[in-house]
Amino acid sequence: MANGGDQFGLAERPDSDCMDSPKETKQEHPSYTLNSPVSPQTASSQQVSACTTDQNGMEGIKVFLHDRELWTKFDEVGTEMIITKAGRRMFPSYKVKVTGLNPKTKYILLMDIVPGDDHRYKFADNKWSVTGKAEPAMPGRLYVHPDSPATGAHWSRQLISFQKLKLTNNHLDPFGHIILNSMHKYQPRLHIVKADENNGFGSKNTAFCTHVFPETAFIAVTSYQNHKITQLKIENNPFAKGFRGSDDNELHRMAKLQGKDYPVVPRSTVRQRACSTGSPFTRPRRVETGGPPNSLFHLQHGQQPQVYHCTKRKVEENCSSGNHQHPYKKPFTSSSPSEGESYYHPSSYPPPPPGLSDIPLTDSPYSSDMVQRQACMFASSEPRLDELNCTSWSYTCPLPSAMTPMKPYPPYTPHPPYSSSPQGSRLSAIAHQNSPPLGEHIDYDPYQSQSSGPPSQSSQNIQSRQLSSPLREYPRYTRNLSPPLYHTLETHTHIRCGVPEWSAAS
DNA sequence: TCTACCACTTT
DNA sequence: TAAAGTGGTAG
């Protein structure tokens, strides 16, 4: 973030590597990619990392962050996202361009937001600093893109926008919004899940890959802390246009708002004590080798990033009814790719977001229905996709085991009373895996680009963790439930103790 | 730290 | 025109 890095201490990303972003005028940056569990892959050392595994058909997928320049601006100051009881959209909006998808294969695109570390922050003296240990992570929720499932051709056609995703601090949120804790750091992640008939969502080996753009990390707040962020929001968010203008205008406007006939000093002015550009949070620099930033999941020394692939498996019949085309909704109206995008490496990591298995991969009446809804949130379920059944959604949230293939989990238990559940889907595992604070669980080797190695311990660890991790059971949701609920998959994010990925400035 | 409300804006 | 998305403010 700030200072060329990021305010939160995420590893820096190579800037120069705007890879081949097709036609886009703006640069796109590939995200870090982690592949599903089956076979570990290594991210390419280049800017564009792609899923290279040839086993699950996810190889070659590249994701580019749209408007990366804007994200970077925020990141340099220390991005803050407002969270409200009713739910607040993210700004900048999370939009991506995806390439490398098989035009005829169906995919489900979803997002989740995992803890960036296990700290609670405070903003004082114009800087963020750690003020304590993080609150227990909320049940992770997945936001399934409303167009899901859709063919690769569809996803590749235009910018994919997640702008309707909303953040809330209401732990009992009934709308399916992503639940976050204020003053905590988070990292959005994108998951691409293969949804063809041979790779059903509920299958054990659902192929998927995860992409993480470090510059999209942010601290959740109930009101802006850093005035620079406020100004950036006002300057760039069309809905905040009313707050733009000259100082005089602002004074008059505020006076009017306050029913005063005299100018008042804008709060921003008062509050805004020369914000220092630097932020206490500096992301660890990426590995010396210069590979892609390993930011999120900081690499352990000597460890290589691993990409996991889920093996394909036939979709359970009841889950996937085939490939009917689902009526695509209106094309994204979001700015065209040319507006600028940052690329990022696709990171397909181990566990897909929890609850993925619950998402209808194929067009089924149900999926169609989903399509019509905005966001599909999924309550995370079991860690294992294979166990999910499409009839009812039973969500048990295990600890994010799969996330960290290489290391054992520290004794951190965000959600103490987990009821063990025999079930677990890999997808859900993904969610769980994803849940842990970034950087701690995923060992990601930016340099290893092609998958070649055996799953190694990763998968083993994942499995063992899944087995050993306590599961939390959630009520079963039937399709008769209100729409919002259906779209939400909750996953338990798990905060681990350990070295914060984003070093806190102190 | 959080919430409800406000005026203003885009959609 | 209505609905929804903005940040600011008071409490």
CSV table of N, CA, C and O in Angstrom, one decimal, chain A residues 260-321:
chain,number,residue,atom,x,y,z
A,260,LYS,N,-27.2,25.5,9.5
A,260,LYS,CA,-26.6,26.7,10.0
A,260,LYS,C,-26.4,27.7,8.8
A,260,LYS,O,-26.3,27.3,7.7
A,261,ASP,N,-26.4,28.9,9.1
A,261,ASP,CA,-26.3,29.9,8.1
A,261,ASP,C,-24.9,30.3,8.0
A,261,ASP,O,-24.6,31.3,7.3
A,262,TYR,N,-24.1,29.7,8.6
A,262,TYR,CA,-22.7,30.1,8.5
A,262,TYR,C,-21.9,28.9,8.2
A,262,TYR,O,-22.2,27.8,8.5
A,263,PRO,N,-20.8,29.1,7.5
A,263,PRO,CA,-19.9,28.0,7.1
A,263,PRO,C,-19.4,27.3,8.3
A,263,PRO,O,-19.1,27.8,9.4
A,264,VAL,N,-19.4,26.0,8.1
A,264,VAL,CA,-18.8,25.2,9.2
A,264,VAL,C,-17.5,24.6,8.7
A,264,VAL,O,-17.4,24.4,7.5
A,265,VAL,N,-16.7,24.3,9.5
A,265,VAL,CA,-15.5,23.6,9.1
A,265,VAL,C,-15.8,22.1,8.8
A,265,VAL,O,-16.4,21.5,9.6
A,266,PRO,N,-15.5,21.8,7.6
A,266,PRO,CA,-15.8,20.4,7.2
A,266,PRO,C,-15.1,19.5,8.2
A,266,PRO,O,-14.0,19.7,8.6
A,267,ARG,N,-15.8,18.4,8.5
A,267,ARG,CA,-15.3,17.5,9.5
A,267,ARG,C,-14.0,16.9,8.9
A,267,ARG,O,-13.0,16.7,9.6
A,268,SER,N,-14.0,16.8,7.6
A,268,SER,CA,-12.9,16.2,7.0
A,268,SER,C,-11.6,17.1,7.3
A,268,SER,O,-10.5,16.6,7.5
A,269,THR,N,-11.9,18.3,7.3
A,269,THR,CA,-10.8,19.3,7.5
A,269,THR,C,-10.2,19.1,8.9
A,269,THR,O,-9.0,19.1,9.1
A,270,VAL,N,-11.1,19.0,9.8
A,270,VAL,CA,-10.7,18.9,11.1
A,270,VAL,C,-10.0,17.6,11.4
A,270,VAL,O,-8.9,17.5,12.0
A,271,ARG,N,-10.7,16.6,10.8
A,271,ARG,CA,-10.2,15.3,11.1
A,271,ARG,C,-8.9,15.0,10.4
A,271,ARG,O,-8.1,14.2,10.8
A,272,GLN,N,-8.9,15.7,9.3
A,272,GLN,CA,-7.8,15.4,8.4
A,272,GLN,C,-6.5,16.0,8.9
A,272,GLN,O,-6.0,16.9,8.3
A,273,ARG,N,-5.9,15.5,9.8
A,273,ARG,CA,-4.6,16.1,10.1
A,273,ARG,C,-3.7,15.5,9.1
A,273,ARG,O,-3.6,14.4,9.0
A,274,ALA,N,-3.0,16.3,8.5
A,274,ALA,CA,-2.1,15.9,7.5
A,274,ALA,C,-1.8,14.4,7.6
A,274,ALA,O,-1.1,13.9,8.4
A,275,CYS,N,-2.4,13.7,6.7
A,275,CYS,CA,-2.3,12.3,6.7
A,275,CYS,C,-0.9,12.0,6.2
A,275,CYS,O,-0.5,12.4,5.1
A,276,SER,N,-0.2,11.2,6.9
A,276,SER,CA,1.1,10.8,6.4
A,276,SER,C,0.8,9.9,5.3
A,276,SER,O,-0.1,9.1,5.3
A,277,THR,N,1.7,9.9,4.4
A,277,THR,CA,1.5,9.0,3.2
A,277,THR,C,1.9,7.6,3.6
A,277,THR,O,1.3,6.7,3.1
A,278,GLY,N,2.8,7.5,4.4
A,278,GLY,CA,3.2,6.2,4.8
A,278,GLY,C,2.3,5.5,5.7
A,278,GLY,O,1.6,6.2,6.4
A,279,SER,N,2.2,4.3,5.6
A,279,SER,CA,1.4,3.6,6.6
A,279,SER,C,2.2,2.7,7.3
A,279,SER,O,3.2,2.2,6.9
A,280,PRO,N,1.8,2.5,8.5
A,280,PRO,CA,2.6,1.6,9.4
A,280,PRO,C,2.6,0.2,8.9
A,280,PRO,O,3.4,-0.6,9.2
A,281,PHE,N,1.7,-0.1,8.0
A,281,PHE,CA,1.6,-1.4,7.5
A,281,PHE,C,2.3,-1.5,6.3
A,281,PHE,O,2.0,-0.9,5.3
A,282,THR,N,3.2,-2.4,6.3
A,282,THR,CA,3.9,-2.6,5.0
A,282,THR,C,3.9,-4.0,4.7
A,282,THR,O,4.2,-4.8,5.6
A,283,ARG,N,3.6,-4.3,3.5
A,283,ARG,CA,3.5,-5.7,3.2
A,283,ARG,C,4.9,-6.2,3.0
A,283,ARG,O,5.8,-5.5,2.6
A,284,PRO,N,5.0,-7.4,3.4
A,284,PRO,CA,6.3,-8.0,3.2
A,284,PRO,C,6.7,-8.0,1.7
A,284,PRO,O,5.8,-8.2,0.9
A,285,ARG,N,7.8,-7.7,1.5
A,285,ARG,CA,8.2,-7.6,0.1
A,285,ARG,C,8.1,-9.0,-0.5
A,285,ARG,O,8.3,-10.0,0.2
A,286,ARG,N,7.8,-9.1,-1.7
A,286,ARG,CA,7.7,-10.4,-2.2
A,286,ARG,C,9.1,-11.1,-2.2
A,286,ARG,O,10.1,-10.5,-1.9
A,287,VAL,N,9.1,-12.3,-2.4
A,287,VAL,CA,10.3,-13.0,-2.4
A,287,VAL,C,11.4,-12.4,-3.2
A,287,VAL,O,11.1,-11.9,-4.2
A,288,GLU,N,12.5,-12.5,-2.7
A,288,GLU,CA,13.6,-11.9,-3.4
A,288,GLU,C,13.7,-12.3,-4.8
A,288,GLU,O,14.2,-11.6,-5.7
A,289,THR,N,13.4,-13.5,-5.0
A,289,THR,CA,13.6,-14.0,-6.4
A,289,THR,C,12.8,-13.2,-7.4
A,289,THR,O,13.1,-13.1,-8.5
A,290,GLY,N,11.9,-12.5,-6.9
A,290,GLY,CA,11.2,-11.6,-7.8
A,290,GLY,C,10.1,-12.2,-8.4
A,290,GLY,O,9.5,-11.7,-9.3
A,291,GLY,N,9.6,-13.2,-7.9
A,291,GLY,CA,8.5,-13.9,-8.5
A,291,GLY,C,7.3,-13.1,-8.1
A,291,GLY,O,7.4,-12.0,-7.6
A,292,PRO,N,6.2,-13.6,-8.4
A,292,PRO,CA,5.0,-12.9,-8.1
A,292,PRO,C,4.9,-12.6,-6.6
A,292,PRO,O,5.5,-13.3,-5.8
A,293,PRO,N,4.2,-11.7,-6.2
A,293,PRO,CA,4.2,-11.4,-4.8
A,293,PRO,C,3.5,-12.5,-4.1
A,293,PRO,O,2.5,-13.1,-4.5
A,294,ASN,N,4.0,-12.8,-3.1
A,294,ASN,CA,3.5,-13.9,-2.3
A,294,ASN,C,2.7,-13.3,-1.2
A,294,ASN,O,2.4,-13.9,-0.2
A,295,SER,N,2.5,-12.2,-1.3
A,295,SER,CA,1.8,-11.4,-0.3
A,295,SER,C,0.8,-12.1,0.5
A,295,SER,O,1.0,-12.3,1.7
A,296,LEU,N,-0.3,-12.4,0.0
A,296,LEU,CA,-1.3,-12.9,0.8
A,296,LEU,C,-0.9,-14.0,1.7
A,296,LEU,O,-1.1,-14.1,2.9
A,297,PHE,N,-0.4,-15.0,1.0
A,297,PHE,CA,-0.1,-16.1,1.8
A,297,PHE,C,1.4,-16.0,1.9
A,297,PHE,O,2.1,-16.4,1.0
A,298,HIS,N,1.8,-15.5,2.9
A,298,HIS,CA,3.3,-15.3,2.8
A,298,HIS,C,3.9,-16.6,2.8
A,298,HIS,O,3.6,-17.5,3.5
A,299,LEU,N,4.9,-16.6,2.0
A,299,LEU,CA,5.6,-17.8,1.9
A,299,LEU,C,6.5,-18.1,3.1
A,299,LEU,O,7.0,-17.1,3.6
A,300,GLN,N,6.6,-19.2,3.4
A,300,GLN,CA,7.4,-19.6,4.5
A,300,GLN,C,8.8,-19.6,3.9
A,300,GLN,O,9.0,-20.0,2.7
A,301,HIS,N,9.7,-19.3,4.6
A,301,HIS,CA,11.0,-19.3,4.1
A,301,HIS,C,11.3,-20.7,3.5
A,301,HIS,O,11.1,-21.7,4.2
A,302,GLY,N,11.8,-20.7,2.4
A,302,GLY,CA,12.2,-21.9,1.8
A,302,GLY,C,11.0,-22.8,1.3
A,302,GLY,O,11.2,-23.8,0.7
A,303,GLN,N,9.9,-22.2,1.5
A,303,GLN,CA,8.7,-23.0,1.1
A,303,GLN,C,8.3,-22.6,-0.3
A,303,GLN,O,8.5,-21.5,-0.7
A,304,GLN,N,7.8,-23.5,-1.0
A,304,GLN,CA,7.3,-23.1,-2.3
A,304,GLN,C,5.8,-23.0,-2.3
A,304,GLN,O,5.1,-23.8,-1.6
A,305,PRO,N,5.4,-22.1,-3.0
A,305,PRO,CA,3.9,-22.0,-3.1
A,305,PRO,C,3.4,-23.2,-3.7
A,305,PRO,O,4.0,-23.7,-4.6
A,306,GLN,N,2.3,-23.6,-3.3
A,306,GLN,CA,1.7,-24.8,-3.9
A,306,GLN,C,0.4,-24.5,-4.5
A,306,GLN,O,-0.4,-23.8,-3.9
A,307,VAL,N,0.2,-25.1,-5.6
A,307,VAL,CA,-1.1,-24.9,-6.2
A,307,VAL,C,-1.8,-26.3,-6.1
A,307,VAL,O,-1.2,-27.3,-6.4
A,308,TYR,N,-3.0,-26.3,-5.7
A,308,TYR,CA,-3.7,-27.5,-5.6
A,308,TYR,C,-4.7,-27.6,-6.7
A,308,TYR,O,-5.4,-26.7,-7.0
A,309,HIS,N,-4.9,-28.8,-7.1
A,309,HIS,CA,-6.0,-29.0,-8.1
A,309,HIS,C,-6.9,-30.0,-7.6
A,309,HIS,O,-6.5,-31.0,-7.0
A,310,CYS,N,-8.1,-29.8,-7.8
A,310,CYS,CA,-9.1,-30.8,-7.5
A,310,CYS,C,-9.3,-31.7,-8.6
A,310,CYS,O,-9.3,-31.2,-9.8
A,311,THR,N,-9.3,-32.9,-8.4
A,311,THR,CA,-9.5,-33.8,-9.5
A,311,THR,C,-11.0,-33.8,-9.9
A,311,THR,O,-11.8,-33.4,-9.2
A,312,LYS,N,-11.2,-34.1,-11.1
A,312,LYS,CA,-12.5,-34.0,-11.6
A,312,LYS,C,-13.3,-35.2,-11.1
A,312,LYS,O,-12.8,-36.2,-10.8
A,313,ARG,N,-14.5,-35.0,-11.1
A,313,ARG,CA,-15.3,-36.1,-10.6
A,313,ARG,C,-16.7,-35.9,-11.2
A,313,ARG,O,-17.1,-34.8,-11.5
A,314,LYS,N,-17.4,-36.9,-11.4
A,314,LYS,CA,-18.7,-36.7,-12.0
A,314,LYS,C,-19.6,-36.0,-11.0
A,314,LYS,O,-19.6,-36.3,-9.9
A,315,VAL,N,-20.3,-35.2,-11.6
A,315,VAL,CA,-21.3,-34.5,-10.7
A,315,VAL,C,-22.3,-35.5,-10.3
A,315,VAL,O,-22.7,-36.3,-11.1
A,316,GLU,N,-22.8,-35.3,-9.2
A,316,GLU,CA,-23.8,-36.1,-8.8
A,316,GLU,C,-25.0,-35.8,-9.6
A,316,GLU,O,-25.3,-34.7,-9.8
A,317,GLU,N,-25.7,-36.8,-9.9
A,317,GLU,CA,-26.8,-36.6,-10.8
A,317,GLU,C,-27.8,-35.7,-10.3
A,317,GLU,O,-28.3,-34.8,-11.0
A,318,ASN,N,-28.1,-35.8,-9.1
A,318,ASN,CA,-29.1,-35.0,-8.6
A,318,ASN,C,-28.7,-33.5,-8.6
A,318,ASN,O,-29.4,-32.6,-8.5
A,319,CYS,N,-27.4,-33.4,-8.6
A,319,CYS,CA,-26.9,-32.0,-8.5
A,319,CYS,C,-26.8,-31.4,-9.8
A,319,CYS,O,-27.2,-30.2,-10.0
A,320,SER,N,-26.3,-32.0,-10.7
A,320,SER,CA,-26.2,-31.4,-12.0
A,320,SER,C,-27.1,-32.1,-13.0
A,320,SER,O,-27.0,-33.2,-13.2
A,321,SER,N,-27.9,-31.3,-13.5
A,321,SER,CA,-28.8,-31.9,-14.4
A,321,SER,C,-28.4,-31.7,-15.9
A,321,SER,O,-29.0,-32.1,-16.8
